[in-house]
Amino acid sequence: MNQPSIPEQPEAKHQLSRSLKGRHLAMISIGGIIGAGLFVGSSTAIKAAGPAVFISYAITGILILLVMRMLGEMATTLPNVRSFTEFARSGLGDGAGFVVGWLYWYFWVIVVPVEAIAGAKILQIWMPDFSQLQIGLGLMAIMTGVNLMSARSYAEFEFWFASIKVAAILVFVAIAASFAFGWTAPAGATFANLVNFGGFAPRGWIAVLAAVPSVFFAMTGAEITTVAAAESAQPGRAIAKMTTTVIWRILIFYVVSVFLIVSVVPWNTVRSGESPFTLALNTMHVPGASIIMSVIILTAVLSCLNSAFYVSSRVLFILAERGDAPQSFVKLNERRVPVVSVLIGAAAGFLGIIAATKAPQRVFDFLLSSSGALIVFVYMITAAAQIALRRRRVRSGETKPAISMWLFPYLSYAAIACMGAVLIAMAFTPGQQQDFYFSCITLAVTGIAYWIVRRLRQPRAAASVA
């Protein structure tokens, strides 16, 4: 990879809007973390690890916290960098920026059809006359319209959807805690469920650690705020603020809620693929639990779809601005929306939905698998960039950043080692091996693409100098 470069301020004509407020960024940050991975996906982790699964969530939460702290440090020292994907370019060079940007774009572009189909499955229960394809395409059309209007439209949409998710979790925590402590449970406290059905870690402590990879992917998304912050008044300050508060959200929304679930219901009654929240609410005899959770899960799915759509378009815009994508992608309309980038994301989403519903299942399975481990690669490269940037700062004699990584460099290296362990676990876990190997192919293809682009650029650069 070539020499690192510090991204410059974009020209005014290519500047995104600055219309997002603090409340938008706060909810975008929360919305990025809370999705169907919590409300439904947690069932798989509970089934795999038993009651001790909340420790898997705590371990993953700490790892995500370390990544976010590194992002906070880099945002403080490089306030002009408008997306966390560009920190890799600043620390490790254009090659890293190219690879991270395109991997991250691909990751979220695949999320778009996945969430659209998930939403279509829920809505089809209430709209049986329409097929999943029709509903999925309808959702995509709505989200395309929302994202074409303005960044403020996306942010308002996400603000209210995230607010619903937050309110739902807080209410669930209050109801479940009351039941678990025996205040509303007919037979008293229910914490015995943590040990009564095969023990606290019935499948062993290896299973608790093996659950971390699946939990890791469910908890990603907090970094979305570093992309959205580019459209706020003070991007660097906003990113730094969000990264320092993310751990409390993770603790409350994931660790506490999952802990209460396995306290309220026997872990062996949880079914993989079915919402354990619904099971817990039914156990506590909450009226209309299934309908309530269906609405909340739909809200979470649409929120993630909205965020995936937004992030993929903005990352593509930034890639184009840096010369790593066609220049037409940087064109903005009068509302400062990168229309072409949004439409490219929409086209990819529409094709993904058609592939998921009409093409052979193995086609969509390949798309999913080829993006399965990408977020780990992206985080690892970003962590390496933080180490490089910090060492460069030390060598130049600059003062310690206002927000800095704890116990540098030890925790930075520990974070990379832990993410490496996640990849190793995927490589040896039968259900995740395909995701690991196909994602490695995607990484290799992206690296080859950069090599080709770089070779093509060299004659042009030489011609311009001449």
Tab-separated table of C-alpha atoms in Angstrom:
chain	number	residue	atom	x	y	z
A	1	MET	CA	0.000	0.000	0.000
A	2	ASN	CA	1.210	3.460	-0.838
A	3	GLN	CA	1.859	6.358	1.482
A	4	PRO	CA	-0.928	7.406	3.821
A	5	SER	CA	-2.780	10.541	2.831
A	6	ILE	CA	-4.844	12.876	4.962
A	7	PRO	CA	-8.222	13.503	3.319
A	8	GLU	CA	-8.686	17.110	2.401
A	9	GLN	CA	-11.763	19.239	2.870
A	10	PRO	CA	-14.127	18.673	-0.053
A	11	GLU	CA	-14.976	21.473	-2.435
A	12	ALA	CA	-18.130	23.368	-1.496
A	13	LYS	CA	-20.004	22.068	-4.542
A	14	HIS	CA	-19.400	18.515	-3.335
A	15	GLN	CA	-20.208	19.148	0.317
A	16	LEU	CA	-23.030	17.173	1.851
A	17	SER	CA	-25.641	19.007	3.888
A	18	ARG	CA	-25.051	19.975	7.523
A	19	SER	CA	-28.670	19.500	8.558
A	20	LEU	CA	-28.388	16.711	11.144
A	21	LYS	CA	-28.791	17.612	14.808
A	22	GLY	CA	-27.440	15.985	17.956
A	23	ARG	CA	-30.710	14.140	18.597
A	24	HIS	CA	-30.550	12.627	15.109
A	25	LEU	CA	-26.992	11.365	15.589
A	26	ALA	CA	-27.795	9.936	19.015
A	27	MET	CA	-30.706	7.910	17.651
A	28	ILE	CA	-28.808	6.923	14.492
A	29	SER	CA	-26.094	5.532	16.754
A	30	ILE	CA	-28.664	3.578	18.780
A	31	GLY	CA	-30.563	2.511	15.688
A	32	GLY	CA	-27.394	1.099	14.200
A	33	ILE	CA	-26.929	-1.179	17.196
A	34	ILE	CA	-30.504	-2.353	17.742
A	35	GLY	CA	-31.916	-4.491	14.969
A	36	ALA	CA	-33.543	-7.816	14.270
A	37	GLY	CA	-30.239	-9.348	15.449
A	38	LEU	CA	-31.300	-8.512	19.006
A	39	PHE	CA	-35.023	-9.175	18.816
A	40	VAL	CA	-34.783	-12.427	16.830
A	41	GLY	CA	-31.123	-13.359	16.292
A	42	SER	CA	-30.440	-13.569	20.034
A	43	SER	CA	-32.424	-16.834	20.048
A	44	THR	CA	-29.611	-18.590	18.165
A	45	ALA	CA	-26.993	-17.378	20.648
A	46	ILE	CA	-29.130	-18.403	23.643
A	47	LYS	CA	-29.672	-21.845	22.148
A	48	ALA	CA	-25.928	-22.249	21.541
A	49	ALA	CA	-24.596	-21.049	24.912
A	50	GLY	CA	-27.403	-21.316	27.460
A	51	PRO	CA	-27.935	-18.796	30.294
A	52	ALA	CA	-24.256	-17.760	30.202
A	53	VAL	CA	-24.914	-16.209	26.801
A	54	PHE	CA	-25.125	-12.746	28.358
A	55	ILE	CA	-21.381	-13.110	29.045
A	56	SER	CA	-20.906	-13.601	25.289
A	57	TYR	CA	-22.759	-10.311	24.809
A	58	ALA	CA	-20.637	-8.594	27.468
A	59	ILE	CA	-17.378	-9.783	25.851
A	60	THR	CA	-18.576	-8.592	22.447
A	61	GLY	CA	-19.762	-5.303	23.936
A	62	ILE	CA	-16.304	-4.640	25.360
A	63	LEU	CA	-14.713	-5.404	21.980
A	64	ILE	CA	-17.110	-3.026	20.191
A	65	LEU	CA	-16.357	-0.410	22.867
A	66	LEU	CA	-12.617	-0.642	22.132
A	67	VAL	CA	-13.238	-0.185	18.400
A	68	MET	CA	-15.486	2.812	19.057
A	69	ARG	CA	-12.911	4.339	21.409
A	70	MET	CA	-10.296	4.093	18.660
A	71	LEU	CA	-12.723	5.794	16.286
A	72	GLY	CA	-13.260	8.513	18.879
A	73	GLU	CA	-9.521	9.154	19.106
A	74	MET	CA	-9.112	9.343	15.338
A	75	ALA	CA	-12.157	11.605	14.995
A	76	THR	CA	-10.652	13.967	17.563
A	77	THR	CA	-7.274	14.174	15.835
A	78	LEU	CA	-8.625	14.185	12.267
A	79	PRO	CA	-11.830	16.266	12.389
A	80	ASN	CA	-11.921	16.662	8.595
A	81	VAL	CA	-12.311	12.926	8.007
A	82	ARG	CA	-16.013	12.415	7.395
A	83	SER	CA	-16.381	8.640	7.528
A	84	PHE	CA	-14.672	6.007	9.630
A	85	THR	CA	-13.774	4.149	6.418
A	86	GLU	CA	-11.412	7.035	5.596
A	87	PHE	CA	-9.412	6.650	8.815
A	88	ALA	CA	-7.835	3.588	7.208
A	89	ARG	CA	-6.678	5.779	4.320
A	90	SER	CA	-5.217	8.349	6.722
A	91	GLY	CA	-3.293	5.747	8.705
A	92	LEU	CA	-2.358	3.077	6.186
A	93	GLY	CA	-2.631	4.685	2.751
A	94	ASP	CA	-4.920	4.798	-0.257
A	95	GLY	CA	-4.954	1.027	-0.652
A	96	ALA	CA	-6.442	0.555	2.815
A	97	GLY	CA	-8.974	3.315	2.148
A	98	PHE	CA	-10.027	1.645	-1.112
A	99	VAL	CA	-10.349	-1.824	0.434
A	100	VAL	CA	-12.173	-0.721	3.608
A	101	GLY	CA	-14.519	1.578	1.705
A	102	TRP	CA	-15.597	-1.014	-0.829
A	103	LEU	CA	-15.851	-3.840	1.747
A	104	TYR	CA	-18.018	-1.659	3.968
A	105	TRP	CA	-20.196	-0.608	1.030
A	106	TYR	CA	-20.673	-4.227	-0.031
A	107	PHE	CA	-21.520	-5.262	3.533
A	108	TRP	CA	-24.369	-2.736	3.780
A	109	VAL	CA	-25.602	-3.245	0.211
A	110	ILE	CA	-26.187	-6.913	1.086
A	111	VAL	CA	-27.983	-5.876	4.294
A	112	VAL	CA	-30.496	-3.873	2.206
A	113	PRO	CA	-32.245	-6.851	0.504
A	114	VAL	CA	-31.897	-9.003	3.637
A	115	GLU	CA	-33.808	-6.447	5.720
A	116	ALA	CA	-36.315	-5.764	2.925
A	117	ILE	CA	-37.157	-9.476	2.688
A	118	ALA	CA	-37.375	-9.746	6.503
A	119	GLY	CA	-39.820	-6.833	6.525
A	120	ALA	CA	-41.791	-8.379	3.662
A	121	LYS	CA	-42.182	-11.653	5.580
A	122	ILE	CA	-43.706	-9.818	8.546
A	123	LEU	CA	-45.971	-7.615	6.427
A	124	GLN	CA	-47.185	-10.574	4.371
A	125	ILE	CA	-48.937	-11.887	7.493
A	126	TRP	CA	-51.120	-8.770	7.391
A	127	MET	CA	-51.110	-8.455	3.571
A	128	PRO	CA	-51.591	-12.047	2.330
A	129	ASP	CA	-52.721	-10.939	-1.144
A	130	PHE	CA	-49.218	-9.690	-1.944
A	131	SER	CA	-46.091	-11.779	-2.503
A	132	GLN	CA	-42.839	-11.244	-0.606
A	133	LEU	CA	-41.282	-9.956	-3.815
A	134	GLN	CA	-44.003	-7.341	-4.277
A	135	ILE	CA	-43.851	-6.175	-0.657
A	136	GLY	CA	-40.035	-6.163	-0.668
A	137	LEU	CA	-39.911	-4.071	-3.832
A	138	GLY	CA	-42.517	-1.735	-2.338
A	139	LEU	CA	-40.404	-1.225	0.785
A	140	MET	CA	-37.382	-0.520	-1.392
A	141	ALA	CA	-39.338	2.061	-3.383
A	142	ILE	CA	-40.406	3.821	-0.167
A	143	MET	CA	-36.865	3.857	1.229
A	144	THR	CA	-35.490	5.110	-2.068
A	145	GLY	CA	-37.926	8.017	-1.905
A	146	VAL	CA	-37.029	8.783	1.723
A	147	ASN	CA	-33.297	8.812	0.995
A	148	LEU	CA	-33.682	10.900	-2.161
A	149	MET	CA	-35.519	13.665	-0.309
A	150	SER	CA	-32.747	14.756	2.053
A	151	ALA	CA	-30.395	13.611	4.801
A	152	ARG	CA	-32.845	15.219	7.231
A	153	SER	CA	-35.617	12.943	5.921
A	154	TYR	CA	-33.515	9.864	6.603
A	155	ALA	CA	-32.555	11.191	10.045
A	156	GLU	CA	-36.139	11.996	11.067
A	157	PHE	CA	-37.286	8.580	9.879
A	158	GLU	CA	-34.501	6.909	11.845
A	159	PHE	CA	-35.054	9.113	14.891
A	160	TRP	CA	-38.644	7.968	15.341
A	161	PHE	CA	-37.987	4.339	14.475
A	162	ALA	CA	-35.056	4.228	16.893
A	163	SER	CA	-37.179	5.933	19.544
A	164	ILE	CA	-39.766	3.160	19.244
A	165	LYS	CA	-37.057	0.506	19.629
A	166	VAL	CA	-35.539	2.219	22.654
A	167	ALA	CA	-38.914	2.660	24.333
A	168	ALA	CA	-39.777	-1.000	23.666
A	169	ILE	CA	-36.538	-2.268	25.216
A	170	LEU	CA	-36.830	-0.032	28.276
A	171	VAL	CA	-40.415	-1.193	28.860
A	172	PHE	CA	-39.339	-4.815	28.359
A	173	VAL	CA	-36.474	-4.399	30.858
A	174	ALA	CA	-38.852	-2.918	33.433
A	175	ILE	CA	-41.478	-5.675	32.994
A	176	ALA	CA	-38.925	-8.512	32.903
A	177	ALA	CA	-36.984	-7.210	35.911
A	178	SER	CA	-40.203	-6.973	37.918
A	179	PHE	CA	-41.034	-10.571	36.988
A	180	ALA	CA	-37.506	-11.944	37.546
A	181	PHE	CA	-37.290	-10.412	41.024
A	182	GLY	CA	-40.640	-11.965	41.905
A	183	TRP	CA	-42.658	-8.758	42.243
A	184	THR	CA	-45.136	-9.821	39.539
A	185	ALA	CA	-44.296	-13.534	39.156
A	186	PRO	CA	-46.866	-15.854	40.807
A	187	ALA	CA	-44.207	-18.175	42.256
A	188	GLY	CA	-41.630	-15.560	43.269
A	189	ALA	CA	-38.190	-14.764	41.793
A	190	THR	CA	-37.243	-16.661	38.647
A	191	PHE	CA	-33.452	-16.317	38.710
A	192	ALA	CA	-33.250	-20.093	39.330
A	193	ASN	CA	-33.745	-20.439	35.562
A	194	LEU	CA	-30.093	-19.418	35.252
A	195	VAL	CA	-28.916	-22.744	36.742
A	196	ASN	CA	-31.852	-25.175	36.857
A	197	PHE	CA	-31.693	-26.579	33.331
A	198	GLY	CA	-28.248	-28.101	32.944
A	199	GLY	CA	-26.352	-25.389	34.826
A	200	PHE	CA	-25.260	-21.844	34.065
A	201	ALA	CA	-23.138	-22.913	31.065
A	202	PRO	CA	-24.830	-26.201	30.043
A	203	ARG	CA	-22.874	-26.512	26.792
A	204	GLY	CA	-19.550	-25.574	28.374
A	205	TRP	CA	-17.521	-22.362	28.414
A	206	ILE	CA	-16.146	-23.045	24.938
A	207	ALA	CA	-19.714	-22.647	23.653
A	208	VAL	CA	-19.933	-19.273	25.413
A	209	LEU	CA	-16.824	-18.105	23.556
A	210	ALA	CA	-17.972	-19.743	20.308
A	211	ALA	CA	-21.174	-17.658	20.461
A	212	VAL	CA	-19.148	-14.427	20.305
A	213	PRO	CA	-18.837	-14.354	16.463
A	214	SER	CA	-22.607	-14.503	15.890
A	215	VAL	CA	-23.176	-11.954	18.655
A	216	PHE	CA	-20.456	-9.728	17.172
A	217	PHE	CA	-22.331	-9.362	13.878
A	218	ALA	CA	-25.605	-8.640	15.668
A	219	MET	CA	-23.982	-5.793	17.606
A	220	THR	CA	-22.235	-4.049	14.724
A	221	GLY	CA	-23.643	-0.801	13.415
A	222	ALA	CA	-22.593	1.694	16.093
A	223	GLU	CA	-20.042	3.088	13.632
A	224	ILE	CA	-22.888	4.309	11.378
A	225	THR	CA	-22.856	7.537	13.374
A	226	THR	CA	-19.359	8.303	12.007
A	227	VAL	CA	-20.843	8.340	8.497
A	228	ALA	CA	-23.940	10.355	9.417
A	229	ALA	CA	-21.868	12.850	11.440
A	230	ALA	CA	-20.437	14.176	8.160
A	231	GLU	CA	-23.804	15.852	7.645
A	232	SER	CA	-23.831	17.563	11.047
A	233	ALA	CA	-22.438	20.960	12.047
A	234	GLN	CA	-19.420	19.588	13.984
A	235	PRO	CA	-18.547	16.091	12.680
A	236	GLY	CA	-15.448	15.430	14.814
A	237	ARG	CA	-17.113	16.494	18.042
A	238	ALA	CA	-20.250	14.494	17.255
A	239	ILE	CA	-18.290	11.305	16.533
A	240	ALA	CA	-16.226	11.668	19.708
A	241	LYS	CA	-19.358	12.126	21.806
A	242	MET	CA	-21.159	9.130	20.314
A	243	THR	CA	-18.192	6.775	20.704
A	244	THR	CA	-17.860	7.498	24.431
A	245	THR	CA	-21.494	6.686	25.233
A	246	VAL	CA	-22.005	3.566	23.124
A	247	ILE	CA	-21.029	1.096	25.882
A	248	TRP	CA	-23.934	2.106	28.099
A	249	ARG	CA	-26.365	1.502	25.290
A	250	ILE	CA	-24.845	-1.890	24.612
A	251	LEU	CA	-25.036	-2.815	28.287
A	252	ILE	CA	-28.663	-1.782	28.645
A	253	PHE	CA	-30.026	-2.881	25.308
A	254	TYR	CA	-28.179	-6.137	24.828
A	255	VAL	CA	-26.575	-7.481	27.991
A	256	VAL	CA	-29.355	-6.542	30.428
A	257	SER	CA	-32.242	-7.563	28.159
A	258	VAL	CA	-30.646	-10.933	27.271
A	259	PHE	CA	-29.806	-11.553	30.938
A	260	LEU	CA	-33.434	-10.929	31.891
A	261	ILE	CA	-34.723	-13.212	29.123
A	262	VAL	CA	-32.717	-16.213	30.384
A	263	SER	CA	-33.810	-15.314	33.929
A	264	VAL	CA	-37.516	-15.235	33.029
A	265	VAL	CA	-37.725	-18.316	30.776
A	266	PRO	CA	-35.807	-21.618	30.767
A	267	TRP	CA	-33.134	-21.282	28.092
A	268	ASN	CA	-33.994	-24.677	26.579
A	269	THR	CA	-37.490	-23.469	25.664
A	270	VAL	CA	-36.052	-20.833	23.302
A	271	ARG	CA	-36.350	-21.782	19.629
A	272	SER	CA	-33.745	-20.660	17.127
A	273	GLY	CA	-35.206	-18.167	14.658
A	274	GLU	CA	-38.118	-17.202	16.925
A	275	SER	CA	-38.064	-14.078	19.072
A	276	PRO	CA	-37.089	-14.855	22.687
A	277	PHE	CA	-38.621	-11.488	23.599
A	278	THR	CA	-42.017	-12.767	22.454
A	279	LEU	CA	-41.496	-15.973	24.440
A	280	ALA	CA	-40.617	-13.992	27.572
A	281	LEU	CA	-43.614	-11.668	27.187
A	282	ASN	CA	-45.948	-14.648	26.721
A	283	THR	CA	-44.421	-16.303	29.804
A	284	MET	CA	-45.136	-13.131	31.767
A	285	HIS	CA	-48.708	-13.156	30.356
A	286	VAL	CA	-48.438	-9.766	28.682
A	287	PRO	CA	-51.597	-9.341	26.548
A	288	GLY	CA	-51.033	-9.242	22.795
A	289	ALA	CA	-47.322	-10.078	23.159
A	290	SER	CA	-46.999	-11.623	19.692
A	291	ILE	CA	-48.594	-8.681	17.906
A	292	ILE	CA	-46.617	-6.148	19.945
A	293	MET	CA	-43.305	-7.843	19.178
A	294	SER	CA	-44.177	-8.260	15.487
A	295	VAL	CA	-44.686	-4.491	15.242
A	296	ILE	CA	-41.445	-3.794	17.135
A	297	ILE	CA	-39.459	-6.280	15.036
A	298	LEU	CA	-40.908	-4.720	11.873
A	299	THR	CA	-39.838	-1.302	13.149
A	300	ALA	CA	-36.322	-2.622	13.824
A	301	VAL	CA	-36.126	-4.178	10.361
A	302	LEU	CA	-37.294	-1.016	8.587
A	303	SER	CA	-34.882	1.053	10.677
A	304	CYS	CA	-31.959	-1.175	9.660
A	305	LEU	CA	-33.110	-1.091	6.031
A	306	ASN	CA	-33.213	2.705	6.157
A	307	SER	CA	-29.757	2.913	7.751
A	308	ALA	CA	-28.233	0.386	5.341
A	309	PHE	CA	-29.613	2.358	2.407
A	310	TYR	CA	-28.252	5.645	3.762
A	311	VAL	CA	-24.811	4.334	4.723
A	312	SER	CA	-24.206	2.517	1.432
A	313	SER	CA	-24.983	5.673	-0.557
A	314	ARG	CA	-22.751	7.927	1.569
A	315	VAL	CA	-19.805	5.507	1.572
A	316	LEU	CA	-20.075	5.255	-2.218
A	317	PHE	CA	-20.115	9.069	-2.403
A	318	ILE	CA	-16.937	9.261	-0.319
A	319	LEU	CA	-15.228	6.590	-2.451
A	320	ALA	CA	-16.052	8.582	-5.572
A	321	GLU	CA	-14.803	11.778	-3.967
A	322	ARG	CA	-11.458	10.073	-3.334
A	323	GLY	CA	-11.282	8.800	-6.921
A	324	ASP	CA	-12.060	5.167	-6.048
A	325	ALA	CA	-15.451	5.174	-7.809
A	326	PRO	CA	-16.829	6.948	-10.911
A	327	GLN	CA	-16.945	10.725	-10.510
A	328	SER	CA	-20.631	10.853	-11.422
A	329	PHE	CA	-21.334	9.427	-7.957
A	330	VAL	CA	-20.317	12.711	-6.277
A	331	LYS	CA	-22.972	14.783	-8.013
A	332	LEU	CA	-25.423	16.350	-5.562
A	333	ASN	CA	-28.897	17.708	-6.136
A	334	GLU	CA	-30.171	20.989	-4.712
A	335	ARG	CA	-30.858	19.291	-1.353
A	336	ARG	CA	-27.222	18.107	-1.154
A	337	VAL	CA	-28.156	14.459	-1.704
A	338	PRO	CA	-25.797	12.255	-3.800
A	339	VAL	CA	-28.568	11.091	-6.128
A	340	VAL	CA	-26.514	8.708	-8.278
A	341	SER	CA	-25.016	7.016	-5.220
A	342	VAL	CA	-28.500	6.558	-3.732
A	343	LEU	CA	-29.822	5.126	-6.994
A	344	ILE	CA	-26.884	2.712	-7.280
A	345	GLY	CA	-27.681	1.454	-3.780
A	346	ALA	CA	-31.356	1.177	-4.750
A	347	ALA	CA	-30.497	-0.814	-7.881
A	348	ALA	CA	-28.316	-3.198	-5.858
A	349	GLY	CA	-31.130	-3.603	-3.338
A	350	PHE	CA	-33.744	-4.336	-6.011
A	351	LEU	CA	-31.456	-6.910	-7.625
A	352	GLY	CA	-30.779	-8.482	-4.223
A	353	ILE	CA	-34.495	-8.868	-3.502
A	354	ILE	CA	-35.071	-10.464	-6.918
A	355	ALA	CA	-32.117	-12.806	-6.296
A	356	ALA	CA	-33.515	-13.725	-2.872
A	357	THR	CA	-37.014	-14.511	-4.173
A	358	LYS	CA	-36.568	-15.650	-7.793
A	359	ALA	CA	-33.013	-16.936	-8.244
A	360	PRO	CA	-31.868	-20.331	-6.940
A	361	GLN	CA	-31.318	-20.227	-3.164
A	362	ARG	CA	-27.591	-20.845	-3.564
A	363	VAL	CA	-27.237	-17.490	-5.383
A	364	PHE	CA	-28.457	-15.459	-2.431
A	365	ASP	CA	-26.684	-17.756	0.023
A	366	PHE	CA	-23.424	-16.931	-1.756
A	367	LEU	CA	-24.118	-13.177	-1.520
A	368	LEU	CA	-24.795	-13.485	2.205
A	369	SER	CA	-21.752	-15.669	2.846
A	370	SER	CA	-19.433	-13.417	0.846
A	371	SER	CA	-20.213	-10.530	3.222
A	372	GLY	CA	-20.363	-12.529	6.464
A	373	ALA	CA	-16.932	-11.686	7.903
A	374	LEU	CA	-16.315	-8.378	6.143
A	375	ILE	CA	-17.125	-6.187	9.132
A	376	VAL	CA	-14.385	-7.961	11.132
A	377	PHE	CA	-11.859	-7.255	8.361
A	378	VAL	CA	-12.985	-3.615	8.270
A	379	TYR	CA	-12.668	-3.201	12.042
A	380	MET	CA	-9.238	-4.867	12.111
A	381	ILE	CA	-7.837	-2.596	9.385
A	382	THR	CA	-9.345	0.420	11.149
A	383	ALA	CA	-7.702	-0.614	14.427
A	384	ALA	CA	-4.357	-0.989	12.649
A	385	ALA	CA	-4.829	2.525	11.246
A	386	GLN	CA	-5.388	3.891	14.755
A	387	ILE	CA	-2.125	2.345	15.927
A	388	ALA	CA	-0.259	3.794	12.930
A	389	LEU	CA	-1.754	7.265	13.414
A	390	ARG	CA	-1.027	7.307	17.137
A	391	ARG	CA	2.586	6.200	16.635
A	392	ARG	CA	3.018	8.874	13.968
A	393	ARG	CA	1.682	11.437	16.419
A	394	VAL	CA	4.104	10.275	19.133
A	395	ARG	CA	7.058	10.432	16.736
A	396	SER	CA	6.212	13.997	15.765
A	397	GLY	CA	6.085	15.026	19.432
A	398	GLU	CA	2.402	16.012	19.408
A	399	THR	CA	0.397	16.001	22.630
A	400	LYS	CA	-1.922	13.169	23.627
A	401	PRO	CA	-5.380	13.491	22.008
A	402	ALA	CA	-8.253	14.793	24.141
A	403	ILE	CA	-10.017	11.466	23.578
A	404	SER	CA	-7.423	8.716	23.443
A	405	MET	CA	-7.367	4.938	23.408
A	406	TRP	CA	-7.007	3.473	26.887
A	407	LEU	CA	-3.703	1.749	27.753
A	408	PHE	CA	-2.265	2.346	24.290
A	409	PRO	CA	-0.941	0.297	22.543
A	410	TYR	CA	-1.905	-2.764	24.593
A	411	LEU	CA	-5.676	-2.523	24.279
A	412	SER	CA	-5.413	-1.650	20.591
A	413	TYR	CA	-3.399	-4.814	19.955
A	414	ALA	CA	-5.762	-6.765	22.224
A	415	ALA	CA	-8.726	-5.629	20.129
A	416	ILE	CA	-7.025	-6.798	16.934
A	417	ALA	CA	-6.116	-10.118	18.576
A	418	CYS	CA	-9.719	-10.635	19.749
A	419	MET	CA	-11.065	-9.924	16.275
A	420	GLY	CA	-8.497	-12.353	14.890
A	421	ALA	CA	-9.841	-14.907	17.367
A	422	VAL	CA	-13.360	-14.253	16.036
A	423	LEU	CA	-12.130	-15.056	12.513
A	424	ILE	CA	-10.372	-18.211	13.708
A	425	ALA	CA	-13.544	-19.299	15.510
A	426	MET	CA	-15.505	-18.765	12.285
A	427	ALA	CA	-12.970	-20.809	10.311
A	428	PHE	CA	-13.449	-23.797	12.654
A	429	THR	CA	-17.192	-23.496	13.352
A	430	PRO	CA	-19.130	-25.645	10.836
A	431	GLY	CA	-22.048	-23.224	10.538
A	432	GLN	CA	-19.754	-20.233	9.880
A	433	GLN	CA	-16.951	-21.709	7.774
A	434	GLN	CA	-18.619	-20.831	4.478
A	435	ASP	CA	-19.038	-17.191	5.566
A	436	PHE	CA	-15.364	-17.014	6.522
A	437	TYR	CA	-13.960	-18.491	3.317
A	438	PHE	CA	-16.293	-16.635	0.953
A	439	SER	CA	-15.556	-13.374	2.784
A	440	CYS	CA	-11.842	-14.039	2.318
A	441	ILE	CA	-12.537	-14.336	-1.411
A	442	THR	CA	-14.331	-10.961	-1.323
A	443	LEU	CA	-11.351	-9.425	0.497
A	444	ALA	CA	-8.946	-10.865	-2.091
A	445	VAL	CA	-11.079	-9.602	-4.994
A	446	THR	CA	-11.150	-6.098	-3.474
A	447	GLY	CA	-7.369	-6.144	-3.045
A	448	ILE	CA	-6.883	-7.257	-6.667
A	449	ALA	CA	-9.306	-4.530	-7.806
A	450	TYR	CA	-7.175	-1.905	-6.050
A	451	TRP	CA	-4.017	-3.275	-7.689
A	452	ILE	CA	-5.679	-3.037	-11.119
A	453	VAL	CA	-6.982	0.493	-10.459
A	454	ARG	CA	-3.560	1.591	-9.264
A	455	ARG	CA	-1.869	0.192	-12.380
A	456	LEU	CA	-4.399	1.992	-14.586
A	457	ARG	CA	-3.822	5.262	-12.753
A	458	GLN	CA	-0.043	5.267	-13.187
A	459	PRO	CA	0.034	6.034	-16.957
A	460	ARG	CA	-2.556	8.812	-16.433
A	461	ALA	CA	-0.535	10.327	-13.621
A	462	ALA	CA	2.640	10.205	-15.729
A	463	ALA	CA	0.799	11.817	-18.687
A	464	SER	CA	-0.527	14.651	-16.507
A	465	VAL	CA	2.962	15.362	-15.149
A	466	ALA	CA	4.391	15.394	-18.673
